[in-house]
Amino acid sequence: MTDLGVGLIGSGFIGKVHALAYRSAPAVFDLPRLPRLEQLADVDAGIAAAAAAAFGFATSTDDWRSLVLNPRVDVVDITTPNHLHEEIAVAAINAGKHVYCEKPLAPNADGARRMRDAAAAGGVHTMVGFNYLKNPITGLAREIIAGGEIGDVYTYRGAHFEDYMHDPDTLVNPWRLRTDAGDGVTSDLGSHAISLARYLIGDIEAVIGHRITVVPERSVAGGATVKVGVPDTVNAHIRFQNGATGTLDASWMAPGHKHTISVEVWGTHGALSFDFERLNELRLYKAGQARGREGFTTILAGPSHPDYAAFIPAPGHQLSFVDLKTIEIRDLLAGLADHAPAPWPDFAEAYEVQRVVDAIIRSDQSGAWVPIADI
Amino acid sequence: MTDLGVGLIGSGFIGKVHALAYRSAPAVFDLPRLPRLEQLADVDAGIAAAAAAAFGFATSTDDWRSLVLNPRVDVVDITTPNHLHEEIAVAAINAGKHVYCEKPLAPNADGARRMRDAAAAGGVHTMVGFNYLKNPITGLAREIIAGGEIGDVYTYRGAHFEDYMHDPDTLVNPWRLRTDAGDGVTSDLGSHAISLARYLIGDIEAVIGHRITVVPERSVAGGATVKVGVPDTVNAHIRFQNGATGTLDASWMAPGHKHTISVEVWGTHGALSFDFERLNELRLYKAGQARGREGFTTILAGPSHPDYAAFIPAPGHQLSFVDLKTIEIRDLLAGLADHAPAPWPDFAEAYEVQRVVDAIIRSDQSGAWVPIADI
Amino acid sequence: MTDLGVGLIGSGFIGKVHALAYRSAPAVFDLPRLPRLEQLADVDAGIAAAAAAAFGFATSTDDWRSLVLNPRVDVVDITTPNHLHEEIAVAAINAGKHVYCEKPLAPNADGARRMRDAAAAGGVHTMVGFNYLKNPITGLAREIIAGGEIGDVYTYRGAHFEDYMHDPDTLVNPWRLRTDAGDGVTSDLGSHAISLARYLIGDIEAVIGHRITVVPERSVAGGATVKVGVPDTVNAHIRFQNGATGTLDASWMAPGHKHTISVEVWGTHGALSFDFERLNELRLYKAGQARGREGFTTILAGPSHPDYAAFIPAPGHQLSFVDLKTIEIRDLLAGLADHAPAPWPDFAEAYEVQRVVDAIIRSDQSGAWVPIADI
Amino acid sequence: MTDLGVGLIGSGFIGKVHALAYRSAPAVFDLPRLPRLEQLADVDAGIAAAAAAAFGFATSTDDWRSLVLNPRVDVVDITTPNHLHEEIAVAAINAGKHVYCEKPLAPNADGARRMRDAAAAGGVHTMVGFNYLKNPITGLAREIIAGGEIGDVYTYRGAHFEDYMHDPDTLVNPWRLRTDAGDGVTSDLGSHAISLARYLIGDIEAVIGHRITVVPERSVAGGATVKVGVPDTVNAHIRFQNGATGTLDASWMAPGHKHTISVEVWGTHGALSFDFERLNELRLYKAGQARGREGFTTILAGPSHPDYAAFIPAPGHQLSFVDLKTIEIRDLLAGLADHAPAPWPDFAEAYEVQRVVDAIIRSDQSGAWVPIADI
């Protein structure tokens, strides 16, 4: 077993979570290849050095290009703002490195397609950080659906609501408002919602979307204001290829919602739902329960659900957001072992997610349904 | 104070609830005019007689026309299937009677407009049974919004989900599937959702809707099947005249949902939400709470909320669906007193609700936004 | 079928609820005997007259003794403060009247025993207003336990928490603090908790209690203060005759609790719980569910549960506190029909409840377990 | 800054959690001293070697005594069954090592006192794994209480319920049933409940307890049965030195409860509660809220609560059981730095917890209140 040299680009919130996950994964899981924390890059050399020390990386740099070319780096891990992903990823691919990139993959489907194609041409593996797919509760939902426990699915309702942009005078991550960085909340939170819908139900055939910019101008540090060209809230009706229909909604201006990632699925034999403000719970309703005993059962995540037992053998003791990332990194490392199935979700899957984002934008502009095939 | 002779047409579920409410209202409230339970009509004379005895009506009949013309009847109360409302209501109006009619008022906007116009021409008062508007929790929500407690409202999310049509082999109320009785779930549950949206936020300017018939054929008694021409589920994006946007969703095939009538409202200073599976609760989030103390507050209905104290002086002791109808009938009787404001919601309001139903249908057919003004 | 003349003594909160229930019961249920609202008594003649008019009683009086002797009164309904129950009830029994009395029956077990014995000697029927026994959810719990669905029960946890005495400067019902009216919260709320424990599990064998007076002096109107000689909170460990053990807790100083009447029952095959701040919900856990699908199922009250369907045929539409009283009055009227089983819970049952109250007091004083047989 | 050599004894569930936490702590927190994973001991040499490799320890051994004497080990971390703690800890203390030991510290107060005294005499630091004290939600509760936000506290209700011993034929951790390993659930879960009560409110003055062995015989592997001499459930009334009173309850036979660690605190100005089946939530009720707006506010753990921000800057994203241990290990490492306050809770605190356990046992035997001072 050889280890894998990891080069991490970016040391902000999500970069730190990646670092935590690299450290935990080998103790939690029996890994085919171990991560070796080789180098950390940040635009500020001092920040890079401090983060490398704190996170346990061997070296640091303020030049991501040198990291990409570092021969001891096998996997380039990109946690920069979205609009920088493509240049870095393509450089890494060209240098023969595997690439692990945060979501959303690109500002639009064209960029995502180029990245997908570059990876395919380069023969490297890729993975994108749709971490909510890794939650044991998500795995349980998929198992319930795939096993036919709720029958044929006909309705899907997905939402992702937070409120970190609610205050117009407190601008979090100003780059998220740049139109060249994506489509605001559609890209940031909507992409999570789309990836969950695809993971649980399958390909989406067509959408009609409605994008709303609630706050057209926001204050930035120093008192200046910026015009906002991206939506704060997005609503979409969707139709899956298998005939199911549903809704997808996202907002970063949902007051009081801190981490509402909710899914509800209706089938001919029952229903399930979850909301990741309670990250370790799923509610399941089975049609045909004994008369007078019908109801939703609240299932707490436990060791019989995917990957939970590796952390803790007792149910109800709870996993965290960081733990989801640990599972994701296990999937990355496992997927880079010899003869293993490739890691997933990869750039190809992220491109499919991005096509739905673009279809929502186009349908909002046209006021009509847009087939994903048109993107 | 003179009393009011009530003639009730229909003795099914909702007819019984009306009867209960007439009996309770005088003991709960200090009423300007008392109801006199004069006559009950049902198509079956035996059922009519039995129901009259049970509910306390003086006489019964199997001929609604004689009830309408009964000189001791001042208010005609219609609880028949939807498609029979218009003929009865217009006959009652022509006989100079006030009319209290269950929702939805008519199968479509044309019928509702004729009924509204007939009432206006006849100079009688009308009221429509949108009982959820009468819940003290709804009143509290309106008070919070109108008082600016959550600031300027920009998003409204309304849904009405039940599962009484989930089993394709158990047909509840077959008339609800008739295309001449309305638009299936859009009319039955969607009309409640629309009335709440109008009550809490205001006039709707435009909609785009998506109607889905999940089960195209259903079994009826005897093993035959009927083709279903109306939707089981409806989703709509909406835009209010005041600029707020949102979503309206309804389904009678929502497994596990028994009485989900949920509303969520987002404003510049906070948010509120409720779900009438917990009929006596509202959740309120105020922006700007003390740092580390932010969260939704769960408010239980109590004597400081509209009309609750008339039932019981202690908070948390709960009102029921029947109690909402008691409040509604108080509003009816109060609105028929001399010099009192007319009862509300009246036929004019129900017509506005119906226009939104029709706009959803039309937009589903065209695949594009439909202004309510076009209906 | 002859009707029953009802004489109601007291027109406060609970008197009004009784009046509402008398009016509703005949329309909700198919009753063997109908109530005739004959006379209402209150210490103030004006209040009595106004209440009689509002509630629909034929006559009123300021002299409860004349009501008791009124030949048109068949049932005397007592809703006065506790310490007045005995004198009125015994007078009514001596006049040959059936007696329906609010809980707690008496200030102590001696009084309750005298009332029980008087009723037995007088050959009249009695009933006591432990209304929470009538909730369909309570009936469901009893059905689950009695049917062995959760196996052999070994643990019972009961609590009744409200906060109406939390503010030391706002004195609600000052008579509740009188030591001759009972034992404060033990009598007022604890008696409900005891009656539920007996109803669901059976006879209690022994208790050890802890009574706490949190606020030793309270303000009354005018600024004076009263010394408080009764507990605000009571905690008890209990042992049932069938070997199960458990806890009973009550407080009227439980901040934020408006109507927490909670029960949890553990058995060899599962558990159930409810909390009447959500009056229409029960949670059921069955051991041996499919691996990874274990959890509590939340059951909403519906037409398959006792008595619910008489109000409304649709699940989740909710019953209210007043509706529980309507069921109670159906039980009263049904129990007074010829050849019917006597109404229940009667004075004999209320005496058993009171013995447990007295045992808690005695055990608190002695600091040791007290068998109920010693009371 | 010098690092600290860690020797871990035990590689089961909680040993693995310790290992995870040592790996995460340096990346999460800015630590004054870094842990060096020096040696892992387990009774089976093969298991020890495998665990050392998986968890990242440099060496392994099947002889805890050699680990204790290993000069590269500065801190001995004990995760063995309870009855083995004392011998190991005393040996480590005698070798001049700091000791970090899992709870409960000892089978009884005598053992705990000896351990406390040995540590004091040896001049080393100690810490005990009452990890729930480290939850940001617990810290928030303490901050609310200490800051007077709910006024003077007069009632405390604590419980710890799980169901891992519910099935009499599936014996989890048979050593927990040994009477020389402690008092069954009183030691295992009750000690957590006691530590929380002491942390949030203060010293306990007296208790009266009730211990119940629900299943007197249990099956073990091979079909034999063991007699059970320890309680499955324990209930206690408590009185704090500051005058507050309350209840403590624990059971490992609470069907459906997977991780109920619940606390409710009542004060003159409000109340708070939490239940660690939802590890990241606290409910706060403030008396004197605006009329009609009163209710419990549900607060999600977030970056303004103690230690949360070190993991993730976004509220509602959730910490896990393992994360609590990471905080605990930060406290250990910080407390071993020069001039730092000693780590806490130490053996002295754990001895105080154990005294309450012993007082509950003694009071159950005597049937009377037992002052903690008598232990």
Short mmCIF file of C-alpha atoms in Angstrom, two decimals, chain C residues 154-155 157 159 161 163 166 208-210 212 214 233 235-239 245-251 253-258 264-271 277 283 285 287 294 296 364 367-369, chain D residues 154-155 157 159 161 163 166 208-210 212 214 233 235-239 245-251 253-258 264-271 277 283 285 287 294 296 364 367-369:
data_model
loop_
_atom_site.label_atom_id
_atom_site.label_comp_id
_atom_site.label_asym_id
_atom_site.label_seq_id
_atom_site.Cartn_x
_atom_site.Cartn_y
_atom_site.Cartn_z
CA TYR C 154 -42.38 -2.36 34.09
CA THR C 155 -41.98 1.42 34.17
CA ARG C 157 -43.46 7.97 34.15
CA ALA C 159 -46.01 14.30 34.91
CA PHE C 161 -46.66 20.64 34.51
CA ASP C 163 -46.85 27.52 34.96
CA HIS C 166 -45.01 30.99 38.29
CA ILE C 208 -42.62 8.05 48.58
CA GLY C 209 -43.12 11.73 47.89
CA HIS C 210 -41.31 15.01 48.08
CA ILE C 212 -41.73 21.61 47.75
CA VAL C 214 -41.05 27.21 46.13
CA THR C 233 -44.12 21.06 43.12
CA ASN C 235 -42.27 14.43 43.08
CA ALA C 236 -43.04 10.84 43.94
CA HIS C 237 -41.66 7.39 43.35
CA ILE C 238 -44.36 4.80 43.02
CA ARG C 239 -44.80 1.05 43.05
CA THR C 245 -42.53 1.05 39.30
CA GLY C 246 -42.27 4.63 38.28
CA THR C 247 -42.43 8.30 38.98
CA LEU C 248 -45.15 10.92 39.29
CA ASP C 249 -44.34 14.62 39.18
CA ALA C 250 -46.47 17.73 39.19
CA SER C 251 -45.83 21.44 39.31
CA MET C 253 -44.46 26.52 38.64
CA ALA C 254 -42.96 24.91 35.54
CA PRO C 255 -41.97 27.93 33.41
CA GLY C 256 -43.05 27.62 29.80
CA HIS C 257 -45.16 24.54 30.36
CA LYS C 258 -48.73 25.40 29.55
CA GLU C 264 -44.23 7.36 29.25
CA VAL C 265 -44.70 3.62 29.61
CA TRP C 266 -41.96 1.03 29.13
CA GLY C 267 -42.62 -2.63 28.54
CA THR C 268 -40.81 -5.75 27.52
CA HIS C 269 -41.83 -5.27 23.89
CA GLY C 270 -41.77 -1.52 23.51
CA ALA C 271 -42.79 1.85 24.82
CA GLU C 277 -49.32 20.03 24.91
CA ARG C 283 -45.55 8.02 20.16
CA TYR C 285 -41.99 2.23 19.89
CA ALA C 287 -39.13 -3.62 19.96
CA GLU C 294 -36.35 1.26 14.53
CA PHE C 296 -40.86 5.95 17.67
CA ASP C 364 -43.06 13.42 52.58
CA GLY C 367 -39.35 10.56 54.73
CA ALA C 368 -40.25 6.95 54.03
CA TRP C 369 -42.37 4.81 51.72
CA TYR D 154 -35.30 26.18 42.08
CA THR D 155 -35.87 22.94 40.12
CA ARG D 157 -34.70 17.56 36.31
CA ALA D 159 -32.35 11.96 33.07
CA PHE D 161 -32.07 6.92 29.17
CA ASP D 163 -32.13 0.93 25.74
CA HIS D 166 -33.59 -3.87 26.86
CA ILE D 208 -33.35 9.56 48.24
CA GLY D 209 -33.13 6.89 45.60
CA HIS D 210 -35.05 3.96 44.22
CA ILE D 212 -34.97 -1.37 40.28
CA VAL D 214 -36.13 -5.19 35.99
CA THR D 233 -33.29 1.75 36.41
CA ASN D 235 -34.82 7.20 40.28
CA ALA D 236 -33.77 9.79 42.83
CA HIS D 237 -35.06 12.93 44.45
CA ILE D 238 -32.32 15.40 45.18
CA ARG D 239 -31.72 18.54 47.19
CA THR D 245 -34.52 20.47 44.46
CA GLY D 246 -35.10 18.03 41.70
CA THR D 247 -35.00 14.58 40.24
CA LEU D 248 -32.39 12.35 38.65
CA ASP D 249 -33.38 9.30 36.66
CA ALA D 250 -31.41 6.79 34.63
CA SER D 251 -32.19 3.58 32.81
CA MET D 253 -33.87 -0.35 29.68
CA ALA D 254 -35.75 2.61 28.23
CA PRO D 255 -37.20 1.21 25.00
CA GLY D 256 -36.69 3.50 22.03
CA HIS D 257 -34.35 5.85 23.85
CA LYS D 258 -30.98 5.74 22.15
CA GLU D 264 -34.66 20.77 32.47
CA VAL D 265 -33.98 23.73 34.74
CA TRP D 266 -36.63 26.03 36.18
CA GLY D 267 -35.90 29.44 37.59
CA THR D 268 -37.71 32.53 38.75
CA HIS D 269 -37.27 34.17 35.33
CA GLY D 270 -37.58 31.22 32.98
CA ALA D 271 -36.51 27.73 32.06
CA GLU D 277 -30.88 12.79 21.19
CA ARG D 283 -34.75 25.26 24.41
CA TYR D 285 -38.07 30.09 27.89
CA ALA D 287 -40.61 34.80 31.59
CA GLU D 294 -44.40 33.56 24.88
CA PHE D 296 -39.69 28.13 24.22
CA ASP D 364 -32.55 2.90 48.55
CA GLY D 367 -35.75 3.94 52.44
CA ALA D 368 -34.82 7.39 53.71
CA TRP D 369 -32.97 10.54 52.65
#
